[in-house]
GROMACS .gro file of C-alpha atoms in nm:
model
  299
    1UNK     CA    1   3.335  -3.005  -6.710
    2UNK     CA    2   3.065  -3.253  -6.827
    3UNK     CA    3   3.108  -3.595  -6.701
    4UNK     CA    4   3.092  -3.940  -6.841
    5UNK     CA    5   2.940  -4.175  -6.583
    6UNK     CA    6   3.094  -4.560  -6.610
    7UNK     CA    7   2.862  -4.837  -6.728
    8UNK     CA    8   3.014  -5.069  -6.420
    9UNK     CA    9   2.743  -5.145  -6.206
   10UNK     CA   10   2.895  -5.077  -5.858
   11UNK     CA   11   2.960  -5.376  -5.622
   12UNK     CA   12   2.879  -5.210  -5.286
   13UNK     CA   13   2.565  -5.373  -5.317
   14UNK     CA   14   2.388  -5.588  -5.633
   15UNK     CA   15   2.085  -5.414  -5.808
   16UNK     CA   16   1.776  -5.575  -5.769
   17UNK     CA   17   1.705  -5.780  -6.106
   18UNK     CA   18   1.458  -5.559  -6.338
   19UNK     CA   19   1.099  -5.757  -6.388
   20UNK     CA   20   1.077  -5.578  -6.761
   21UNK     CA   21   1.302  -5.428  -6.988
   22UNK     CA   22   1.053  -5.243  -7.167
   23UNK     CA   23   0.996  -5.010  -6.828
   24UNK     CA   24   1.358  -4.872  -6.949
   25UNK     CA   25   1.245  -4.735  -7.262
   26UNK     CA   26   1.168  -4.362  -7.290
   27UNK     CA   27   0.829  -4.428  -7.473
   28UNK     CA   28   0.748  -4.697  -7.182
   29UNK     CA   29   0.759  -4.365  -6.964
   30UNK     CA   30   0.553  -4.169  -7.188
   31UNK     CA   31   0.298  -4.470  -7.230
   32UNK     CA   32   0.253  -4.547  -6.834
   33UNK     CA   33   0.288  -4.197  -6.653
   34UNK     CA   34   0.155  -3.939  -6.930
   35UNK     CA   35   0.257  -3.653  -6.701
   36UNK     CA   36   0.047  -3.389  -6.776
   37UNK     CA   37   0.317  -3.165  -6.741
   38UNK     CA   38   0.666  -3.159  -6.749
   39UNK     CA   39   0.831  -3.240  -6.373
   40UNK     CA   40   1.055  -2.978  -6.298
   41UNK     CA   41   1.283  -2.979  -5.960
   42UNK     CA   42   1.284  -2.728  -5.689
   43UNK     CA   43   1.625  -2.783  -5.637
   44UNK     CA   44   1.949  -2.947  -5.772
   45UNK     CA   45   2.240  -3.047  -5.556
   46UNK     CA   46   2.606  -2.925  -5.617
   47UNK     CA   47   2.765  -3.259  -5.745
   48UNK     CA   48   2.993  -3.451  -5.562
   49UNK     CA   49   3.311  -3.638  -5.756
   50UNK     CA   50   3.479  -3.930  -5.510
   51UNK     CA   51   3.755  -4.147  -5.692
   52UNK     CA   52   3.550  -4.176  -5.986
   53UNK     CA   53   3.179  -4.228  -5.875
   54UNK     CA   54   2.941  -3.896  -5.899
   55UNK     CA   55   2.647  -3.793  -5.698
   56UNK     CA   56   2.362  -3.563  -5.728
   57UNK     CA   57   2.058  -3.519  -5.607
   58UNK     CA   58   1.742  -3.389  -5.729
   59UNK     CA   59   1.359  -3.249  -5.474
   60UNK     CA   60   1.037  -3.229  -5.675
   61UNK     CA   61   0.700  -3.163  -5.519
   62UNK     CA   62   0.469  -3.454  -5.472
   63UNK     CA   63   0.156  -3.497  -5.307
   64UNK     CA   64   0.067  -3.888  -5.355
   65UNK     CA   65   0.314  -4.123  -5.360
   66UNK     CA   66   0.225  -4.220  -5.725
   67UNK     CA   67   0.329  -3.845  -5.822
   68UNK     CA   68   0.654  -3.962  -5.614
   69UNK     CA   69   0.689  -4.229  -5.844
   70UNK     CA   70   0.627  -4.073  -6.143
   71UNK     CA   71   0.904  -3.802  -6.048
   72UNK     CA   72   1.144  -4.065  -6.032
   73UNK     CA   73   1.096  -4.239  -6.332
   74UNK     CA   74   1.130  -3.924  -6.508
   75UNK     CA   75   1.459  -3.848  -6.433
   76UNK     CA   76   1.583  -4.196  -6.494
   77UNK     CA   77   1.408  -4.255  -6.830
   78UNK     CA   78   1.401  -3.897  -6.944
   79UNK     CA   79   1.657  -3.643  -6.763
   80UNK     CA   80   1.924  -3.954  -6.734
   81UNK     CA   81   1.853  -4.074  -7.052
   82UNK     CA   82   2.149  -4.002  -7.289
   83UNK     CA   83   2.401  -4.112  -6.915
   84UNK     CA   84   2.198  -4.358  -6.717
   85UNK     CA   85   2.277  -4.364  -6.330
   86UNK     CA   86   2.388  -4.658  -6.180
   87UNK     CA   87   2.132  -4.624  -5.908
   88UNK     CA   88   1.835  -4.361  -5.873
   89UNK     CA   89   1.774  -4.375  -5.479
   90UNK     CA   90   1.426  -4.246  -5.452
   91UNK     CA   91   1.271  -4.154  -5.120
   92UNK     CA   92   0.933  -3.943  -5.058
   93UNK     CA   93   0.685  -3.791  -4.767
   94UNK     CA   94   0.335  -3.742  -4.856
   95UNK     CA   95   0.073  -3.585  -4.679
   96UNK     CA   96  -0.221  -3.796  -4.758
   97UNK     CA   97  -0.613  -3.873  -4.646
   98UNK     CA   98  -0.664  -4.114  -4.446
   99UNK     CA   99  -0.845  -4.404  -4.588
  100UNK     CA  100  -1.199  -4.369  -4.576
  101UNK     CA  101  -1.178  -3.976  -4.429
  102UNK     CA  102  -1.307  -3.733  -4.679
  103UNK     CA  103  -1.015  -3.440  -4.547
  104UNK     CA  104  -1.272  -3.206  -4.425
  105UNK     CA  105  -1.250  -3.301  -4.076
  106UNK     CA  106  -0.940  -3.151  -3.925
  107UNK     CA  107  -0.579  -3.195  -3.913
  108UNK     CA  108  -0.695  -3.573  -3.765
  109UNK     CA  109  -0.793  -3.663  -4.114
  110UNK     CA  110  -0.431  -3.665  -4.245
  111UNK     CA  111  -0.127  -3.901  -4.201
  112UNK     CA  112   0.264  -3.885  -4.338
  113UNK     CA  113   0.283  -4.161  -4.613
  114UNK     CA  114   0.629  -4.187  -4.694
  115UNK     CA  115   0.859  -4.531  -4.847
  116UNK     CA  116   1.175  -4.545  -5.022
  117UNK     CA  117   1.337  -4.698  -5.313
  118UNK     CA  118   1.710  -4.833  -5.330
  119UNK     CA  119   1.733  -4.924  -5.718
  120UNK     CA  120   2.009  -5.193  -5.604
  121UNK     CA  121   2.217  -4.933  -5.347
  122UNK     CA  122   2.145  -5.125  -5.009
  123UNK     CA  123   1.971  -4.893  -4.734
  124UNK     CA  124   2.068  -4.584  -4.923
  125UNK     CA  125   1.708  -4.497  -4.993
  126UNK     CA  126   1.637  -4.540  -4.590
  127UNK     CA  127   1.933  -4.288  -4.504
  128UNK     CA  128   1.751  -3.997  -4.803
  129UNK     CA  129   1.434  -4.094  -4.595
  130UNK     CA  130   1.602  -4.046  -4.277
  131UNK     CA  131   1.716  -3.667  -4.401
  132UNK     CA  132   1.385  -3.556  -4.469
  133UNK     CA  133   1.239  -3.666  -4.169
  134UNK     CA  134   1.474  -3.497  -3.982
  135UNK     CA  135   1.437  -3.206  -4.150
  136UNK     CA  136   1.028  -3.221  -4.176
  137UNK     CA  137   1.003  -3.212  -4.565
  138UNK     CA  138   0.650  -3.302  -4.646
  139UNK     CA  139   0.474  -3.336  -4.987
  140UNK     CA  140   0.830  -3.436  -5.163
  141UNK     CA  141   1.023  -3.644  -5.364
  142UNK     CA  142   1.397  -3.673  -5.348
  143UNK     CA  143   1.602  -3.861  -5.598
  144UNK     CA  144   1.974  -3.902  -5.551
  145UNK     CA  145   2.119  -4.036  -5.888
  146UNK     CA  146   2.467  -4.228  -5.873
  147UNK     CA  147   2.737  -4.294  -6.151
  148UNK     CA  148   2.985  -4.556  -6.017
  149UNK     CA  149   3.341  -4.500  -6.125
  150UNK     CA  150   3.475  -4.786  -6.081
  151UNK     CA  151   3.585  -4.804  -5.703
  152UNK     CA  152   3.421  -4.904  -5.371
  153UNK     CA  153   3.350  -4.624  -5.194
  154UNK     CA  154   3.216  -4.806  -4.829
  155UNK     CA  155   3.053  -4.594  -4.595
  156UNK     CA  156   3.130  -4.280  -4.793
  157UNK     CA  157   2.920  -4.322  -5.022
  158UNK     CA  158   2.593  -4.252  -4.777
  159UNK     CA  159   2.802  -3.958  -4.618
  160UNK     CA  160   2.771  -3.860  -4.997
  161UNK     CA  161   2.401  -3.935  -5.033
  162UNK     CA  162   2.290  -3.744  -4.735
  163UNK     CA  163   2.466  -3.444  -4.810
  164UNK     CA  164   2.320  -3.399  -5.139
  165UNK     CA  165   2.008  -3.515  -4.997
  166UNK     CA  166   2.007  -3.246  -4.733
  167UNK     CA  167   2.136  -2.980  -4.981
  168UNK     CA  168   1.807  -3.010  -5.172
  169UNK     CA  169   1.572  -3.040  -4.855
  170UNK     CA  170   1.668  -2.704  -4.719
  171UNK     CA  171   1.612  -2.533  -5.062
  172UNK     CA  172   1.308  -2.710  -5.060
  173UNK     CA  173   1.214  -2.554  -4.715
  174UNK     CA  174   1.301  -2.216  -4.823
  175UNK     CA  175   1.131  -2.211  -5.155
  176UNK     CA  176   0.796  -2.311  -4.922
  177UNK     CA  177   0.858  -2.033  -4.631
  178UNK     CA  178   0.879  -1.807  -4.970
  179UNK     CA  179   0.522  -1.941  -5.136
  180UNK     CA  180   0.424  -1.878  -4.766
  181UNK     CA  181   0.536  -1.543  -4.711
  182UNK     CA  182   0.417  -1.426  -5.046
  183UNK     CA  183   0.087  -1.583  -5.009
  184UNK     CA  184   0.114  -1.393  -4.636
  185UNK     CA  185   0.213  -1.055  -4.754
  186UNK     CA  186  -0.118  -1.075  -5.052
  187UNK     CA  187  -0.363  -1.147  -4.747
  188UNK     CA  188  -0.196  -0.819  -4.587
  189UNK     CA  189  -0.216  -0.606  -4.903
  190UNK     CA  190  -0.621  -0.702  -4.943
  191UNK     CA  191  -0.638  -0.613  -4.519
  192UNK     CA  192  -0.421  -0.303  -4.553
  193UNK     CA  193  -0.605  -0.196  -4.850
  194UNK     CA  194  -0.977  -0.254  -4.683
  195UNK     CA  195  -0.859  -0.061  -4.378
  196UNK     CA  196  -0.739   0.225  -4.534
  197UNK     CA  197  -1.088   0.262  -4.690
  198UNK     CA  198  -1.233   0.255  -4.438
  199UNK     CA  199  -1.046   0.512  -4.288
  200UNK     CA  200  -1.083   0.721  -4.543
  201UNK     CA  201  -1.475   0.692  -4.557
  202UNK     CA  202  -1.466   0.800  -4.134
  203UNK     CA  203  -1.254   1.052  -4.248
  204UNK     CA  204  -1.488   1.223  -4.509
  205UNK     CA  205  -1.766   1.167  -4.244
  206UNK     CA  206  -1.611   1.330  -3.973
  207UNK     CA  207  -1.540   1.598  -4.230
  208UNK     CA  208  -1.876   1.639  -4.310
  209UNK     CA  209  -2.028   1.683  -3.949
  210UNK     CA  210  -2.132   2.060  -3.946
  211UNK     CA  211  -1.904   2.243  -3.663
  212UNK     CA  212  -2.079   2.496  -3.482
  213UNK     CA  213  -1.940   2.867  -3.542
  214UNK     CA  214  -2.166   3.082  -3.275
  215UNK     CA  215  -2.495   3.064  -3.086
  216UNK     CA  216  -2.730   2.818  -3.231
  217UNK     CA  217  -2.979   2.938  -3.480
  218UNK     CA  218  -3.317   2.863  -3.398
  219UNK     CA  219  -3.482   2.771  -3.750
  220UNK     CA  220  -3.912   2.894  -3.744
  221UNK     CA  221  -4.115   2.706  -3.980
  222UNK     CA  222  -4.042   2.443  -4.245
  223UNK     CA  223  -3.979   2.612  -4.554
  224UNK     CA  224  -3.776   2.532  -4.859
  225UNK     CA  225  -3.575   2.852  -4.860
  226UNK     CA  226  -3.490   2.764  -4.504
  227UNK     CA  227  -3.328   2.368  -4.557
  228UNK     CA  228  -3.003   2.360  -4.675
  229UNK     CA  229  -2.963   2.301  -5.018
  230UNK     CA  230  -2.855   1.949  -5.117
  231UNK     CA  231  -2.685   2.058  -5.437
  232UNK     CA  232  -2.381   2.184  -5.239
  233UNK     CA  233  -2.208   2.227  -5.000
  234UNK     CA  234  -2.104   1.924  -4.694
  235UNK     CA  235  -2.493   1.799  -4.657
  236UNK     CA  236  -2.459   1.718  -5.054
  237UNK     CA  237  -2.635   1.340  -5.127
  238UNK     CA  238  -2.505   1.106  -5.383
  239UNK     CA  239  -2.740   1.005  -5.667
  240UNK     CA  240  -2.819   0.675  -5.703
  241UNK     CA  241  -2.619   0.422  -5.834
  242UNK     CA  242  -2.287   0.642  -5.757
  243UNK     CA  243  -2.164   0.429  -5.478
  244UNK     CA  244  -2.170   0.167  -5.681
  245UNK     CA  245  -1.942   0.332  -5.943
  246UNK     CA  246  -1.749   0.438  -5.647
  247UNK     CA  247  -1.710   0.064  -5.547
  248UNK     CA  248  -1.600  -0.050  -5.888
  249UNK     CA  249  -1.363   0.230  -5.934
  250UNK     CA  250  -1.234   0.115  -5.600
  251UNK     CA  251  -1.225  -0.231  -5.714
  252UNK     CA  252  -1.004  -0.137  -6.036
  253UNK     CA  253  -0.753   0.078  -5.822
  254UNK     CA  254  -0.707  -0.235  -5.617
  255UNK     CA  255  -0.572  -0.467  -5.889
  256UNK     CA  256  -0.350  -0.221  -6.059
  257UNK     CA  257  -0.233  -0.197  -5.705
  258UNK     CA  258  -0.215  -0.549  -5.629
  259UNK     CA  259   0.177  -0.592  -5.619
  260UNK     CA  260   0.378  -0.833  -5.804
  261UNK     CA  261   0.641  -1.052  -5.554
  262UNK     CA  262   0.758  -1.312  -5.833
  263UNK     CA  263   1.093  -1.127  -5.778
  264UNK     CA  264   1.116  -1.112  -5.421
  265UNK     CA  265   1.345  -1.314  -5.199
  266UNK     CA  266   1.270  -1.467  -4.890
  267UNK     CA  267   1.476  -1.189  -4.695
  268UNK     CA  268   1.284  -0.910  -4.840
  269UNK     CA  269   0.958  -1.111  -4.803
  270UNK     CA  270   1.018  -1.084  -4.411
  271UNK     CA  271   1.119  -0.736  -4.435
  272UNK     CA  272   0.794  -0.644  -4.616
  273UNK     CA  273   0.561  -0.873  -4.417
  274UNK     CA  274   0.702  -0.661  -4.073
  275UNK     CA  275   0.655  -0.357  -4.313
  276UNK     CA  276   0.255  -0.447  -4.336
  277UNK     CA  277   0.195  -0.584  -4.001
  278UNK     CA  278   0.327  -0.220  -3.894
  279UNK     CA  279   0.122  -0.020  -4.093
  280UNK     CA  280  -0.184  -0.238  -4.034
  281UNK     CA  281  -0.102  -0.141  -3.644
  282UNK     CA  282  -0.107   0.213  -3.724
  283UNK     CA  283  -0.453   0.240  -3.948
  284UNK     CA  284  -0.665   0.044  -3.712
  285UNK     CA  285  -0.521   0.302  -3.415
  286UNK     CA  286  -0.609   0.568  -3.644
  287UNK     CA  287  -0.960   0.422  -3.722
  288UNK     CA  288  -1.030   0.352  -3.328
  289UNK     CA  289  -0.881   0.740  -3.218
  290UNK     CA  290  -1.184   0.899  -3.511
  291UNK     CA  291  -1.426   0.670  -3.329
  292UNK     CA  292  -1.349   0.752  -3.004
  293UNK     CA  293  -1.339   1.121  -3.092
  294UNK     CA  294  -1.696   1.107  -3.293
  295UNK     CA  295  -1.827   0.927  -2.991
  296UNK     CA  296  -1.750   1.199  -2.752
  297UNK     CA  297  -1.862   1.456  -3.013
  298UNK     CA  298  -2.196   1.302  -3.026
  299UNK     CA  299  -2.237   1.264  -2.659
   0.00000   0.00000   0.00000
């Protein structure tokens, strides 16, 4: 059932005094972010109702803390518009470049940027930052919005705050071991893919070797009649230009193969990542046993 959040500013704690009402205006938002796109939340927190007051918390990818920023003043001016929050506790982790480092150096180059906002709830955006650090949430903004109802809450109320905060941090984590493992399991479709090829191309090879059938024929002179005919049979020579069809025939087969995870979970992801690394295993054996055996053959 939809909620109506009270208009009574809480007195746990006094807001901070605003420096300009025209920053609370939904065109003021519009004017001084102009998002480029619409934010849109990894995750939403179940909300949590205590003697009135609501909680709930929202995670939205940001690299910068300006993009932190702007995430928060978009869902106090434009998702909380039509029910403003009595506080929007904002806290981020950015990984940044470090001043004067261009980023192409190494790991060394970066640092963990993070700060906090309490939009009048005393240390309540410290205890959100506290959650993400403990759980190592990087390159994130978390906004935990609260309607007062009426009734001091004490120390509950950060209880409240930091489960809500936590809620939306581990979806966050999941939802980036997922981009991971899908990104994972397309590097091991392009490997599996190349290795099979190439297994198939020492394959035809091998295939082609002539196998001797009875004493060796000792071939006098050098004449056409006696050369084996290129037009057929396992000593026939491509034309020119065919491998190159070959290639981009290849090439097609390999995107209308190229597999489409948007569906796929993060169990399944595992389950198809072991899938590859096992079948990976199992071509390159097969690729070093034909090289082994042509080796011998040829000595």
């Amino acid at each position: 059932m939809p909620f109506t959040p009270y208009s009574i500013m809480s007195s746990d704690t006094q807001p901070k005094p605003s420096t300009s009402t025209s920053l609370n205006t939904l065109d003021s938002f519009i004017t001084t972010s102009k998002p480029q796109t619409t934010p849109t939340p990894i995750a939403t927190s179940t909300e949590i109702r205590d003697r009135g007051s609501t909680f709930i918390a929202h995670i939205f990818t940001a690299t910068s803390p300006e993009a932190a920023k702007s995430h928060a003043k978009y869902v106090k001016h434009v998702l909380h518009a039509n029910k403003k929050a009595t506080h929007e506790i904002v806290a981020w982790r950015c990984m940044v470049v470090k001043p004067g480092c261009t980023g192409l150096g190494g790991p060394e180059e970066f640092q963990v940027v993070s700060g906090s906002m309490d939009d009048g709830e005393r240390w309540a955006g410290d205890r959100t930052l506290k959650v993400m650090q403990n759980l190592a949430v990087i390159d994130a903004v978390v906004v935990v919005s609260r309607w007062y109802g009426g009734t001091l809450l004490g120390p509950s109320r950060f209880d409240h705050i930091e489960i809500c905060t936590a809620e939306v941090c581990r979806a966050f984590k999941r939802s980036e071991e997922l981009r991971e493992s899908i990104t994972t399991l397309e590097t091991l479709d392009v490997l599996l893919e190349g290795l099979r090829e190439e297994l198939k191309a020492l394959q035809q090879q091998q295939e082609a070797i002539p196998k001797p059938s009875g004493p060796t024929a000792i071939i006098v002179g050098d004449s056409e009649s006696q050369r084996p005919s290129s037009s057929h049979g396992k000593g026939f020579t491509p034309e020119k230009g065919s491998s190159r069809q070959d290639s981009g025939l290849a090439q097609q087969q390999a995107e209308k193969k190229k597999q489409n995870y948007s569906s796929v979970d993060l169990a399944k992801a595992r389950r198809l990542i072991k899938s590859r690394e096992s079948a990976i295993k199992w071509v390159k054996d097969s690729l070093n046993n034909l090289r082994a055996a042509n080796s011998s053959t040829q000595e």
